[in-house]
Short mmCIF file of C-alpha atoms and ligand atoms in Angstrom, two decimals:
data_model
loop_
_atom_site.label_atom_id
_atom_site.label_comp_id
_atom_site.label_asym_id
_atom_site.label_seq_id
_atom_site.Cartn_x
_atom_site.Cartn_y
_atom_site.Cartn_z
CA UNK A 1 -56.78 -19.78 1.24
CA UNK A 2 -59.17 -21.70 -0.70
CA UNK A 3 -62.23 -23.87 0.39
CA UNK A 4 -60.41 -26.80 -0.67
CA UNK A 5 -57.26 -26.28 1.49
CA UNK A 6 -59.58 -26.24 4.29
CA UNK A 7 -61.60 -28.93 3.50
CA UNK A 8 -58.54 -31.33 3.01
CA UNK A 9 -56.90 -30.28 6.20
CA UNK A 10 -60.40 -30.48 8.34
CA UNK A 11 -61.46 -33.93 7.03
CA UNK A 12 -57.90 -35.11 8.47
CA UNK A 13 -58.59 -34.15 11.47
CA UNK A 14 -61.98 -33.22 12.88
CA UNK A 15 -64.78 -35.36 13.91
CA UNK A 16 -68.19 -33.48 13.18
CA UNK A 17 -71.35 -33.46 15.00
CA UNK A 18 -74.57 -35.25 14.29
CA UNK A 19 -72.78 -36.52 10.98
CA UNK A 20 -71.83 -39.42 9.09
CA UNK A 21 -68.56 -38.66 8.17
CA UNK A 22 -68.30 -40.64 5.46
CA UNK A 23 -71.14 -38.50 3.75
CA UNK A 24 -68.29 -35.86 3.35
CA UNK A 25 -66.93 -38.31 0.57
CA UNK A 26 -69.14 -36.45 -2.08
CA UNK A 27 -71.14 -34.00 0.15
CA UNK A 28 -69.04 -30.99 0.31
CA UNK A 29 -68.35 -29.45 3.86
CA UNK A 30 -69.00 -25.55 4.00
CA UNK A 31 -65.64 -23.60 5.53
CA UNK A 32 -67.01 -20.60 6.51
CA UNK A 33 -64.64 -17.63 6.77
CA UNK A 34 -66.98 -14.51 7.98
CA UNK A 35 -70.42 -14.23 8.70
CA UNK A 36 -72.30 -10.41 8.53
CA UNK A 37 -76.08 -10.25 9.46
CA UNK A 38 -78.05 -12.84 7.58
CA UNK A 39 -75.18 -13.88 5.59
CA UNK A 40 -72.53 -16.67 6.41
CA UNK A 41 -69.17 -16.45 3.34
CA UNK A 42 -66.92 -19.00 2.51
CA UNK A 43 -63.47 -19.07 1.49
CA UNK A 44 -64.12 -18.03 -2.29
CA UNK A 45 -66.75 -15.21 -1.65
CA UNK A 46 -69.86 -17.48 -1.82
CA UNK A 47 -72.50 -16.21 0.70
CA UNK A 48 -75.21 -18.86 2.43
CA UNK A 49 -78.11 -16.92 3.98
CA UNK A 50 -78.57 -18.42 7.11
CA UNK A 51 -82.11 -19.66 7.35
CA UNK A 52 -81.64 -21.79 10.23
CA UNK A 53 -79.92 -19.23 12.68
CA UNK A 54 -77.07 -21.39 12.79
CA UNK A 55 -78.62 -24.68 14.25
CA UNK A 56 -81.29 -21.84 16.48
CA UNK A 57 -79.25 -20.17 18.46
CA UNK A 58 -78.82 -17.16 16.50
CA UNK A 59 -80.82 -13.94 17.01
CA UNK A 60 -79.70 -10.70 15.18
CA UNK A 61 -77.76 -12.04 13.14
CA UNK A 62 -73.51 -12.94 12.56
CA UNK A 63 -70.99 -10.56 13.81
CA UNK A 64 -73.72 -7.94 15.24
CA UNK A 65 -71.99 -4.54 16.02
CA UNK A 66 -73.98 -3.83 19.01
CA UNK A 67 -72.76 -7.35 20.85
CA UNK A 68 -69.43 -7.44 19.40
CA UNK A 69 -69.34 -4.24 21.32
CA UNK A 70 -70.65 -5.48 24.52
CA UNK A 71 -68.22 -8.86 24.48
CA UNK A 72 -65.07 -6.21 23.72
CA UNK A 73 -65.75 -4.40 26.43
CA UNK A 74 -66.38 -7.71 28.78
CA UNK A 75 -63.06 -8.95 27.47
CA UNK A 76 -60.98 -6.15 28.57
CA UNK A 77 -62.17 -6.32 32.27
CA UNK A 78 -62.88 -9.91 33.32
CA UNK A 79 -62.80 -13.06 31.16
CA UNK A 80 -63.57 -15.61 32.99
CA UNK A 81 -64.13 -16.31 37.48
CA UNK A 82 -65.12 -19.14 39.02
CA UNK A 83 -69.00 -18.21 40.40
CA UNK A 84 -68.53 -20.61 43.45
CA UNK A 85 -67.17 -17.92 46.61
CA UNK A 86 -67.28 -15.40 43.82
CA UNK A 87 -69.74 -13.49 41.76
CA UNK A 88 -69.32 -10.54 38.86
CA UNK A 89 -71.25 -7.77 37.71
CA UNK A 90 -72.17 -9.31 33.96
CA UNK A 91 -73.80 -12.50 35.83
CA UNK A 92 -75.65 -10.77 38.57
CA UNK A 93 -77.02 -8.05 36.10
CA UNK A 94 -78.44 -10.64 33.77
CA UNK A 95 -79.81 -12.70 36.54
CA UNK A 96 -81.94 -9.69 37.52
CA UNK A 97 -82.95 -9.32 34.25
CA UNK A 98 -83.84 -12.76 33.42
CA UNK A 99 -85.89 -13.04 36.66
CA UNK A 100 -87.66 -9.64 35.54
CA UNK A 101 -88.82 -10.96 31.92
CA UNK A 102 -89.38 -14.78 32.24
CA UNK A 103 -93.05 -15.80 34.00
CA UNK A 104 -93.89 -14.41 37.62
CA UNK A 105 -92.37 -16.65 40.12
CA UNK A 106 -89.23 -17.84 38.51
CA UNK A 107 -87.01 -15.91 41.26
CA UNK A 108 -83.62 -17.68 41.10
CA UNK A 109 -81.02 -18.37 38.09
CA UNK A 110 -78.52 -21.42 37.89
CA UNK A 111 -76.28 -21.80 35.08
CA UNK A 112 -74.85 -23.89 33.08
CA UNK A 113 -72.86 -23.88 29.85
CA UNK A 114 -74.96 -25.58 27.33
CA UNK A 115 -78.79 -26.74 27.13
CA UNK A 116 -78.14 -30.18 27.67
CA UNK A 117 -76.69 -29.62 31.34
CA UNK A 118 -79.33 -26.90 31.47
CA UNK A 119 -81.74 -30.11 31.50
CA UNK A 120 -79.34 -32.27 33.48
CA UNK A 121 -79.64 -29.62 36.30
CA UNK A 122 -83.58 -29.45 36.40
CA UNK A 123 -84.15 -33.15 36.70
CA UNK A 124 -81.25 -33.30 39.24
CA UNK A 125 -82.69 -30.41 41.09
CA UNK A 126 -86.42 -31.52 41.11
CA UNK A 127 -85.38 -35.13 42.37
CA UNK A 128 -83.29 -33.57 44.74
CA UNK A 129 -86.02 -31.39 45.68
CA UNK A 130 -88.54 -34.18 47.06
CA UNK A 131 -85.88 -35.92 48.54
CA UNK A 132 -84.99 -33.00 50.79
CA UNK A 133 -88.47 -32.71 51.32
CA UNK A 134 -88.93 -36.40 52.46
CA UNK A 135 -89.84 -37.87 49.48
CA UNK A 136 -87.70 -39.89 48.11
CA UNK A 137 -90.02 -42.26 46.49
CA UNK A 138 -90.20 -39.81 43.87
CA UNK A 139 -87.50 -40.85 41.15
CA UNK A 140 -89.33 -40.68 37.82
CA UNK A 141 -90.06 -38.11 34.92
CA UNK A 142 -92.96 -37.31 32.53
CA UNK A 143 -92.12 -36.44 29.17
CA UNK A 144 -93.53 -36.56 25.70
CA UNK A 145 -92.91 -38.81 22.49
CA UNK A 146 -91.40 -37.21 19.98
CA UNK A 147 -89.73 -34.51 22.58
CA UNK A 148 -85.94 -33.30 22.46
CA UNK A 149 -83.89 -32.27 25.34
CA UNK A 150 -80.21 -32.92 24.54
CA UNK A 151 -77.52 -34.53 24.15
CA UNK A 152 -75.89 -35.90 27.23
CA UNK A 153 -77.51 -39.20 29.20
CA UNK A 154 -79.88 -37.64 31.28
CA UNK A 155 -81.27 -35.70 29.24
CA UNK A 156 -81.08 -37.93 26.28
CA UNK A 157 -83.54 -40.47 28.29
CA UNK A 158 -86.04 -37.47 28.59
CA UNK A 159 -86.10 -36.88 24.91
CA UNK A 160 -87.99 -39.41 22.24
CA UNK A 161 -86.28 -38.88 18.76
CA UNK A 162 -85.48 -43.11 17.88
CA UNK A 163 -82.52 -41.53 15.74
CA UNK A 164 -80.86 -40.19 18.75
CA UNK A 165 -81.66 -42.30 21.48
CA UNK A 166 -82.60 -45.55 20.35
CA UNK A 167 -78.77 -46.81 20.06
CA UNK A 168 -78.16 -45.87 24.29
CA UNK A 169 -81.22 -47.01 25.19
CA UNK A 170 -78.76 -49.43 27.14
CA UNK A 171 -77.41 -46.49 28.93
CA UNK A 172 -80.49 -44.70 29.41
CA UNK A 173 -83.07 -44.22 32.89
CA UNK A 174 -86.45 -44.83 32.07
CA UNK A 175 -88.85 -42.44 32.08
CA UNK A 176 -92.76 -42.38 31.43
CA UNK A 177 -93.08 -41.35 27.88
CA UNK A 178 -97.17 -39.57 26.61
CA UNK A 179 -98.25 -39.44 23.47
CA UNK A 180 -97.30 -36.05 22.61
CA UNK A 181 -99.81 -33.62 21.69
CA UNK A 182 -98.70 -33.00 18.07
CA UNK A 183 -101.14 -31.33 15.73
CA UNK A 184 -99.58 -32.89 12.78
CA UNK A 185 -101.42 -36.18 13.74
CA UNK A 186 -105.25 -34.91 14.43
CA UNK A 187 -108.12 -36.04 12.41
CA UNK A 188 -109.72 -34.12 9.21
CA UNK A 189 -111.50 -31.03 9.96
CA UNK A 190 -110.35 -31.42 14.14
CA UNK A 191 -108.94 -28.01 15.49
CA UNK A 192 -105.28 -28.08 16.80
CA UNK A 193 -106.62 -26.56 19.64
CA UNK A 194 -109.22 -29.65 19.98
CA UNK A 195 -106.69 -32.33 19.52
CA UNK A 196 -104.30 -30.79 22.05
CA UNK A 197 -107.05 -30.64 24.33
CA UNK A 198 -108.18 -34.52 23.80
CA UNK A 199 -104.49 -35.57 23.58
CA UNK A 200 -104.08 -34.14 27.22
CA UNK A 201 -106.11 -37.09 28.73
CA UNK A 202 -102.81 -39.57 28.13
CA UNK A 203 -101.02 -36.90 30.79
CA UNK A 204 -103.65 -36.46 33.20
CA UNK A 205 -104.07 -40.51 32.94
CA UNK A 206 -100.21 -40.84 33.41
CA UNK A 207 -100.34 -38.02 36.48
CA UNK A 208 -102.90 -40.11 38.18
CA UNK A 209 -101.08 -43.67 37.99
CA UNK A 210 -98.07 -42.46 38.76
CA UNK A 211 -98.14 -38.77 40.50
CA UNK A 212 -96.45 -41.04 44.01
CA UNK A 213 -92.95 -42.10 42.17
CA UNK A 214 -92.89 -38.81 39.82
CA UNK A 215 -90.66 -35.48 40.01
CA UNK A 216 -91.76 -33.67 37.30
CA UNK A 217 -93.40 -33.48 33.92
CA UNK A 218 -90.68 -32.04 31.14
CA UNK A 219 -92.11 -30.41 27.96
CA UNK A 220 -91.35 -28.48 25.18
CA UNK A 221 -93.52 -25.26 25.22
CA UNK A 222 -95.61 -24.81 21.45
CA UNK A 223 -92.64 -26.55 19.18
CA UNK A 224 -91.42 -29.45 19.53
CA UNK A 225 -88.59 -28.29 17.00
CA UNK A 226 -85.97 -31.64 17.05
CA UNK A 227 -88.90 -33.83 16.87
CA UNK A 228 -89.56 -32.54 13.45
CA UNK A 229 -91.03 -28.51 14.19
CA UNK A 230 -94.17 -30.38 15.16
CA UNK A 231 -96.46 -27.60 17.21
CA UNK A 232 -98.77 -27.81 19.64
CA UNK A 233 -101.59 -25.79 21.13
CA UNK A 234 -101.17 -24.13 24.27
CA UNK A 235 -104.18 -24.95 25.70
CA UNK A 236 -102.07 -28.25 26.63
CA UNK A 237 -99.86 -26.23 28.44
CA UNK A 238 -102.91 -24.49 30.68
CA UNK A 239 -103.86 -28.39 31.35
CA UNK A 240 -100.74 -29.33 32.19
CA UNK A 241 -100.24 -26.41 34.96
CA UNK A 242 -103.28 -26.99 36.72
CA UNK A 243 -102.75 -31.57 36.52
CA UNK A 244 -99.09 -30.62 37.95
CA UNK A 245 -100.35 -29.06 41.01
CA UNK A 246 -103.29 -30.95 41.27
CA UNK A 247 -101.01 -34.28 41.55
CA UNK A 248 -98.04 -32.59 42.98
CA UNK A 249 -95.76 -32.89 40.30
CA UNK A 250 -93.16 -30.15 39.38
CA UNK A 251 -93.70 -28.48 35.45
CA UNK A 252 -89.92 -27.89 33.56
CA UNK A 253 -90.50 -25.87 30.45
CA UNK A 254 -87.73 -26.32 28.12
CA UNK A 255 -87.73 -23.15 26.70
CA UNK A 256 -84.28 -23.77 25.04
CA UNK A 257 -84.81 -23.91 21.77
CA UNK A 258 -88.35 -21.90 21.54
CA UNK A 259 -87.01 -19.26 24.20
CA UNK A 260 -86.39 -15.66 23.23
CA UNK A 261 -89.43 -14.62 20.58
CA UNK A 262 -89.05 -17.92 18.23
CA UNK A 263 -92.93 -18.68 18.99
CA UNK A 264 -94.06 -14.97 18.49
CA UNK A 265 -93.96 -13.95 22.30
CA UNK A 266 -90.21 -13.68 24.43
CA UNK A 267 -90.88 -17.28 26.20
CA UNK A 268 -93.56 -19.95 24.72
CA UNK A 269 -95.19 -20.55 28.13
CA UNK A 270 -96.75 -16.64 27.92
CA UNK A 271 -99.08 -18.27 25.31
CA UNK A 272 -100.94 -20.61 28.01
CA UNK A 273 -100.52 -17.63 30.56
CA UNK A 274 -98.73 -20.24 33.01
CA UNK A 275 -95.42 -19.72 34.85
CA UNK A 276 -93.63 -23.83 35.36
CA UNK A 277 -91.45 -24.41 38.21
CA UNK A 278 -88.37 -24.93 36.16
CA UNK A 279 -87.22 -22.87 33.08
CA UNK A 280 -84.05 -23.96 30.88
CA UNK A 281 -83.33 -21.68 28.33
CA UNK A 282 -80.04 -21.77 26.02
CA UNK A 283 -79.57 -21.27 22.69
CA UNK A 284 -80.82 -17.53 22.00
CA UNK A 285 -79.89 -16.85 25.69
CA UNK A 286 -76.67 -15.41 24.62
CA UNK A 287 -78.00 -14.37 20.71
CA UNK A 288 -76.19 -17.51 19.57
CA UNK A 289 -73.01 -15.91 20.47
CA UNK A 290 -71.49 -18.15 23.14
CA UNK A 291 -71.89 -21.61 24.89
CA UNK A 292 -74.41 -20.29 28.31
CA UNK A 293 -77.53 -22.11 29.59
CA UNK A 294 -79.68 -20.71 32.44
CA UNK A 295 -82.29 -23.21 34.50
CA UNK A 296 -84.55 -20.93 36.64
CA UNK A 297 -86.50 -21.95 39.44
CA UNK A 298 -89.01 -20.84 42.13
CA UNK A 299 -88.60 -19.45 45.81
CA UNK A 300 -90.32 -22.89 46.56
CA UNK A 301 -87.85 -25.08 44.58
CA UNK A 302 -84.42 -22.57 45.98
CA UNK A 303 -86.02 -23.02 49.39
CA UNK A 304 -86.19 -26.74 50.00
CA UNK A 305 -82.64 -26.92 49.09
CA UNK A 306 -81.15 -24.01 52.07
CA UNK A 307 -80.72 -24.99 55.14
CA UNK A 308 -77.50 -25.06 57.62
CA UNK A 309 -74.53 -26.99 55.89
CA UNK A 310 -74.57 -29.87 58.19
CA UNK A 311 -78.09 -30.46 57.17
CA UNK A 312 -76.52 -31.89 53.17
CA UNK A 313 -79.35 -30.76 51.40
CA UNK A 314 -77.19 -28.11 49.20
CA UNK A 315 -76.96 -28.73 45.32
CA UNK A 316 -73.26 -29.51 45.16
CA UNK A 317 -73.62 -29.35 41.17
CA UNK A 318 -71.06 -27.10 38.78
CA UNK A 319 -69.36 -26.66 36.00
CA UNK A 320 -66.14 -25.21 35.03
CA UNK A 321 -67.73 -22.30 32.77
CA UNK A 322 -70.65 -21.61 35.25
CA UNK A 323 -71.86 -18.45 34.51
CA UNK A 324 -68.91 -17.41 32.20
CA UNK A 325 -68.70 -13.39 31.98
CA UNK A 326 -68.11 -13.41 28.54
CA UNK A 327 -71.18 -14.89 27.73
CA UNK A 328 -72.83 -13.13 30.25
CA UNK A 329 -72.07 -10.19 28.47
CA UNK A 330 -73.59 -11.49 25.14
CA UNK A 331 -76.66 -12.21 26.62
CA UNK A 332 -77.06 -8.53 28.57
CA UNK A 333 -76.92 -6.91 24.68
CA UNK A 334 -78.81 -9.23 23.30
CA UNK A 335 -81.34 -7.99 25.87
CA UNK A 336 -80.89 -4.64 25.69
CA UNK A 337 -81.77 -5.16 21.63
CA UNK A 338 -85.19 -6.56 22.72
CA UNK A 339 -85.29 -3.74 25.14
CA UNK A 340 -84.47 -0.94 22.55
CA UNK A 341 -85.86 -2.37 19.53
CA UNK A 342 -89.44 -3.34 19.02
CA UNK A 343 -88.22 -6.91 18.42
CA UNK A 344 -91.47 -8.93 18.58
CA UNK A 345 -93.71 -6.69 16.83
CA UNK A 346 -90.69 -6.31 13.97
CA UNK A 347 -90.97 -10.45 14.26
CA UNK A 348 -94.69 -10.25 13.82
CA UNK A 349 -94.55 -8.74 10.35
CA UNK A 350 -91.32 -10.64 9.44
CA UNK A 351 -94.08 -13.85 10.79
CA UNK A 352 -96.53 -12.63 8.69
CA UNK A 353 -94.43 -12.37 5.42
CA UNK A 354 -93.09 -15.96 5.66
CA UNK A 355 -96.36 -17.08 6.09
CA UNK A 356 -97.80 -15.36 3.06
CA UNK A 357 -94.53 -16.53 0.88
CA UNK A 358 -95.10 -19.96 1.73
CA UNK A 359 -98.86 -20.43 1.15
CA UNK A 360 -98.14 -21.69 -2.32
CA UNK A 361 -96.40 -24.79 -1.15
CA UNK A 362 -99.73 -25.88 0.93
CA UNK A 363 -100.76 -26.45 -2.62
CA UNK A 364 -97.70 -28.69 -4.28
CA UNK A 365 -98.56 -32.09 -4.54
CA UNK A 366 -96.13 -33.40 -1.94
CA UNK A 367 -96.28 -31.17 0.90
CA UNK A 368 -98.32 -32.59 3.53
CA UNK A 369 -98.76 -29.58 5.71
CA UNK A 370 -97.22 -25.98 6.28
CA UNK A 371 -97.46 -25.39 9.69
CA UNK A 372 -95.97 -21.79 11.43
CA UNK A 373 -95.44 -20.70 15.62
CA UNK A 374 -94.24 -17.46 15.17
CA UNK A 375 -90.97 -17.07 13.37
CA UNK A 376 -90.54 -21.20 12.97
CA UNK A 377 -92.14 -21.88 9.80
CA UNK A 378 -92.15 -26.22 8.90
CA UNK A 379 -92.93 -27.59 5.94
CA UNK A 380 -93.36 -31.73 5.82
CA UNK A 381 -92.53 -33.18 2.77
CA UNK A 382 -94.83 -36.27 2.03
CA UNK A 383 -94.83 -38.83 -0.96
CA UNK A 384 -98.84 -39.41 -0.97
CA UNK A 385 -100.84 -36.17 -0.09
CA UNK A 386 -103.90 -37.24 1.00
CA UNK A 387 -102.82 -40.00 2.97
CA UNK A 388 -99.44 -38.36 4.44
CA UNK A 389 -97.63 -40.82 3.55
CA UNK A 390 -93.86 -40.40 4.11
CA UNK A 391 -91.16 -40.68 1.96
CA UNK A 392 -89.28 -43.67 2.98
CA UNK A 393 -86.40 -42.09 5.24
CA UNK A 394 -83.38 -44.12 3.12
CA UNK A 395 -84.35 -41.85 0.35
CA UNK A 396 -82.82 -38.81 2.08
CA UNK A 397 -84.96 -36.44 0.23
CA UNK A 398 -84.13 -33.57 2.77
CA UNK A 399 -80.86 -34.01 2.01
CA UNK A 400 -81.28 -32.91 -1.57
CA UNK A 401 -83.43 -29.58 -0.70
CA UNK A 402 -79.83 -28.58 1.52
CA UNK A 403 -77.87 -29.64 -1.21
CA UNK A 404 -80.23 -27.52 -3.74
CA UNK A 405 -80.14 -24.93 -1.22
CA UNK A 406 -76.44 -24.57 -0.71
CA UNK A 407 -75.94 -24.12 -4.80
CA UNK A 408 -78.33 -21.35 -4.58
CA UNK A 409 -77.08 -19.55 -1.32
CA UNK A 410 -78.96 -20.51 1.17
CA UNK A 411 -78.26 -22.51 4.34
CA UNK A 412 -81.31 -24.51 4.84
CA UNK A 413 -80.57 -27.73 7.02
CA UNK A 414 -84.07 -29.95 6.89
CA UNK A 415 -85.56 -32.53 9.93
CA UNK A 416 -86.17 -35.68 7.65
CA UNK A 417 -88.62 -34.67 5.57
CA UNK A 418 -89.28 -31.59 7.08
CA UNK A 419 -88.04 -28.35 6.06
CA UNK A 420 -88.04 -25.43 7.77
CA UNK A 421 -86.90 -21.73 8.04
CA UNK A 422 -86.32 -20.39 11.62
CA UNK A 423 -84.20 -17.39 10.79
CA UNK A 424 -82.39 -14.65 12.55
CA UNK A 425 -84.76 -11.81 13.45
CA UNK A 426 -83.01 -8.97 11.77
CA UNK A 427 -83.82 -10.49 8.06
CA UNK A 428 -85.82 -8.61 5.54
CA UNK A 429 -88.65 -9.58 3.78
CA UNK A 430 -86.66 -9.82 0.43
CA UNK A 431 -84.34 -11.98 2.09
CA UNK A 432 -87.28 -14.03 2.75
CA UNK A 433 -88.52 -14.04 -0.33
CA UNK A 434 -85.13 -15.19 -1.38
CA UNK A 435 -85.68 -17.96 0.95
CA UNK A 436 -88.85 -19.19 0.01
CA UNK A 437 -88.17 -18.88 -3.42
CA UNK A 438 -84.79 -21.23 -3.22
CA UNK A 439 -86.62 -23.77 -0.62
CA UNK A 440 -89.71 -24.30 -2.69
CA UNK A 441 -87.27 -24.81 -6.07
CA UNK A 442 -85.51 -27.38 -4.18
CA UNK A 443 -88.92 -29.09 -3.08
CA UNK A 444 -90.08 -28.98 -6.63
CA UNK A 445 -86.70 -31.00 -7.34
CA UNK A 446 -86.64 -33.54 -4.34
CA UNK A 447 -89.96 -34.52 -4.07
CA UNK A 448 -89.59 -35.65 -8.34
CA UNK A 449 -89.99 -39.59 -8.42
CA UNK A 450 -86.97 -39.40 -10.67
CA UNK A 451 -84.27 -37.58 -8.97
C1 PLP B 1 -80.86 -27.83 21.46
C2 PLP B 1 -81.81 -28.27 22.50
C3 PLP B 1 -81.37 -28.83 23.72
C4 PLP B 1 -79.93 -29.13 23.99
O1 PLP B 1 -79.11 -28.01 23.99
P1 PLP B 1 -77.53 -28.18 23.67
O2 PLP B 1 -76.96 -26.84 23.94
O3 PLP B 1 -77.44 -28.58 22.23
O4 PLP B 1 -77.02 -29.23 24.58
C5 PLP B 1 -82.31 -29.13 24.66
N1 PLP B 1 -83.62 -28.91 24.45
C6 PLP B 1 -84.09 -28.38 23.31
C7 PLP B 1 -85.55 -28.13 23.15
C8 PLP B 1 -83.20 -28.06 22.30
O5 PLP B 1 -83.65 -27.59 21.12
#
């Protein structure tokens, strides 16, 4: 079997995500036959290091003995049950376990089967939460600009990335959008943890106009990673606890992406020390094994919502792969790896090292910062340094750092103009080096006027 076999016969048929297929007309498509650790291999023995843990979702890398192991064993006893009437060990084992590590007071797990719904479930739940509490005047959301929160229309109207949403807008609810607190846009010489601060007043301006006719306030926690890896300081996070329950609005931290040690510590809210009333994590949930999302809640949130059937205040919400055993499974030994292993002080070195290999590039004439959170590491590609000025987005120059990157074995998959490495935790530093090395090459070759 060779790539091009595989090529032909996909084009003819599949319809790939978040891509203009007619790109594939010269952009080759990557058939990938076997993945081991760090390392995805194609069809003719070329190996990609995976520097972008397979679009995040990827913690200890492909084809990891110790969950292959766990998912086996799953397999052979229980596959799949519907978790309405009935329950299974693998679900109610990692519900204990999820309510054990995420932030004190997150007491009850729903699930889901992808972040999206994750998100779909949270806003439903909180809206559904005033009403049963007798408010039903309470129908809007909070979120930032520049956020991300899925795919699917409900979630899509949280999120603020133009490329994404702007075509449904049409389709879309509207929702009270706040200057987000991105670092990326403070002044000369002003602290992240200054502008974050000062950017708060938008929120606590919004909270007060509007606290009557809002659910909740939906953020990313640290990394806003969709919008372009741009990173925030948690002291916005501290802020935004204490406005929340000052105006009565409910906090959902969507953890999904920056969930499971990607910001340095096992869930980005630990940072600001603050526990939110709604938690959706995805994505590493399961080590980037299988399709599972989890939203947690309070006792408060679980309570307005039980009550004696005839009452219809129950959240009659499901779907068909609730809870699925399989990936249950996944996500109990991906656990038990952070349990056994000393994951995030491994990840503070493996931090560490990425951040020393890419201090040269704060240097090259068209990188307008290098910015890190723990084990996401951005780098924003500018055309005019001092005033970071981007390159005009037609110009695709992202494009040709994956394209450099792919030639030279590396799977690097840039925002725009912004690269970025957010790899699985169980690379080395030489494989980092190898990284660097490849992604700062294919800089030095985008970012010439004369490609
Ligand atoms: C990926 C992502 C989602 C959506 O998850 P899907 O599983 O792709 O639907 C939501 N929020 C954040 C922050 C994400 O990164």
């Amino acid at each position: 079997m060779k790539n091009s076999d595989l090529i032909q016969r996909d084009l003819s048929v599949l319809w790939h995500p978040c891509t203009q297929m007619k790109d594939h007309e010269w952009l080759p498509l990557v058939p990938i036959k076997r993945g081991e650790g760090v390392w995805l291999e194609d069809f003719e023995g070329r190996r990609y290091l995976d520097a972008i843990s397979s679009w995040w979702v990827n913690l200890f890398g492909h084809c990891n003995p110790r969950i292959n192991a766990k998912i086996k064993q799953q397999l052979d006893s229980l596959e799949h049950v519907i978790l309405a009437g009935f329950s299974h060990e693998a679900v109610i084992e990692l519900s204990e376990k999820l309510v054990a590590i995420t932030p004190p007071g997150l007491n009850r797990c729903f699930y889901a089967d992808n972040g999206s719904s994750a998100i779909e479930v949270a806003l439903k739940m909180s809206f559904h939460y005033w009403r049963n509490r007798g408010r039903p005047g309470k129908t809007k959301f909070i979120t930032l600009s520049n956020s991300y929160h899925g795919e699917t229309l409900g979630a899509l109207a949280a999120g603020d990335v133009a490329l994404y949403k702007e075509t449904y807008q049409p389709l879309l609810m509207d929702v009270i959008t706040v200057p987000s607190p991105d670092c990326y846009q403070r002044e000369n010489g002003e602290s992240c943890a200054t502008y974050s601060e000062r950017m708060f007043q938008h929120m606590r301006d919004a909270l007060q106009d509007h606290a009557d006719e809002v659910c909740a306030v939906l953020v990313e926690p640290l990394v806003q990673c969709a919008g372009s890896m741009r990173m925030y300081d948690p002291v916005y996070l501290k802020l935004l606890r204490d406005a929340c329950d000052e105006f009565g609005v409910h906090l959902i931290a969507d953890e999904i992406a920056v969930g499971f040690g990607r910001t340095g510590t096992l869930f980005g809210c630990e940072q600001a020390s603050i526990s939110p009333d709604f938690m959706c994590l995805s994505k590493g949930l399961t080590a980037g094994y299988l399709p599972l999302s989890a939203t947690l809640v309070t006792d408060e949130i679980y309570s307005a919502f039980y009550a004696d059937y005839q009452n219809l205040t129950a959240f009659l919400h499901s779907h068909s792969f609730t809870g699925n055993p399989l990936g249950c499974a996944a996500a109990l030994a991906s656990l038990a790896i952070f349990e056994q292993d000393d994951v995030l002080v491994q990840n503070l070195h493996l931090a560490q090292h990425m951040a020393r290999a890419a201090a040269p590039l704060r240097d090259h004439p068209h990188v307008g910062e290098v910015r890190q959170t723990g084990m996401i590491l951005a780098i924003e590609l500018v055309q005019d340094k001092p005033g970071k000025t981007p390159f005009p987005w037609q110009e695709r120059r992202g494009l040709s750092v994956y394209q450099h990157g792919l030639q030279n074995g590396v799977l690097l998959r840039p925002l725009g103009n912004v690269v970025y490495f957010m790899p699985p935790y169980i690379i080395t530093p030489e494989q980092i080096d190898l990284m660097v090395s490849v992604a700062t090459r294919g800089i030095d070759l985008a970012t010439k006027p004369e490609r």
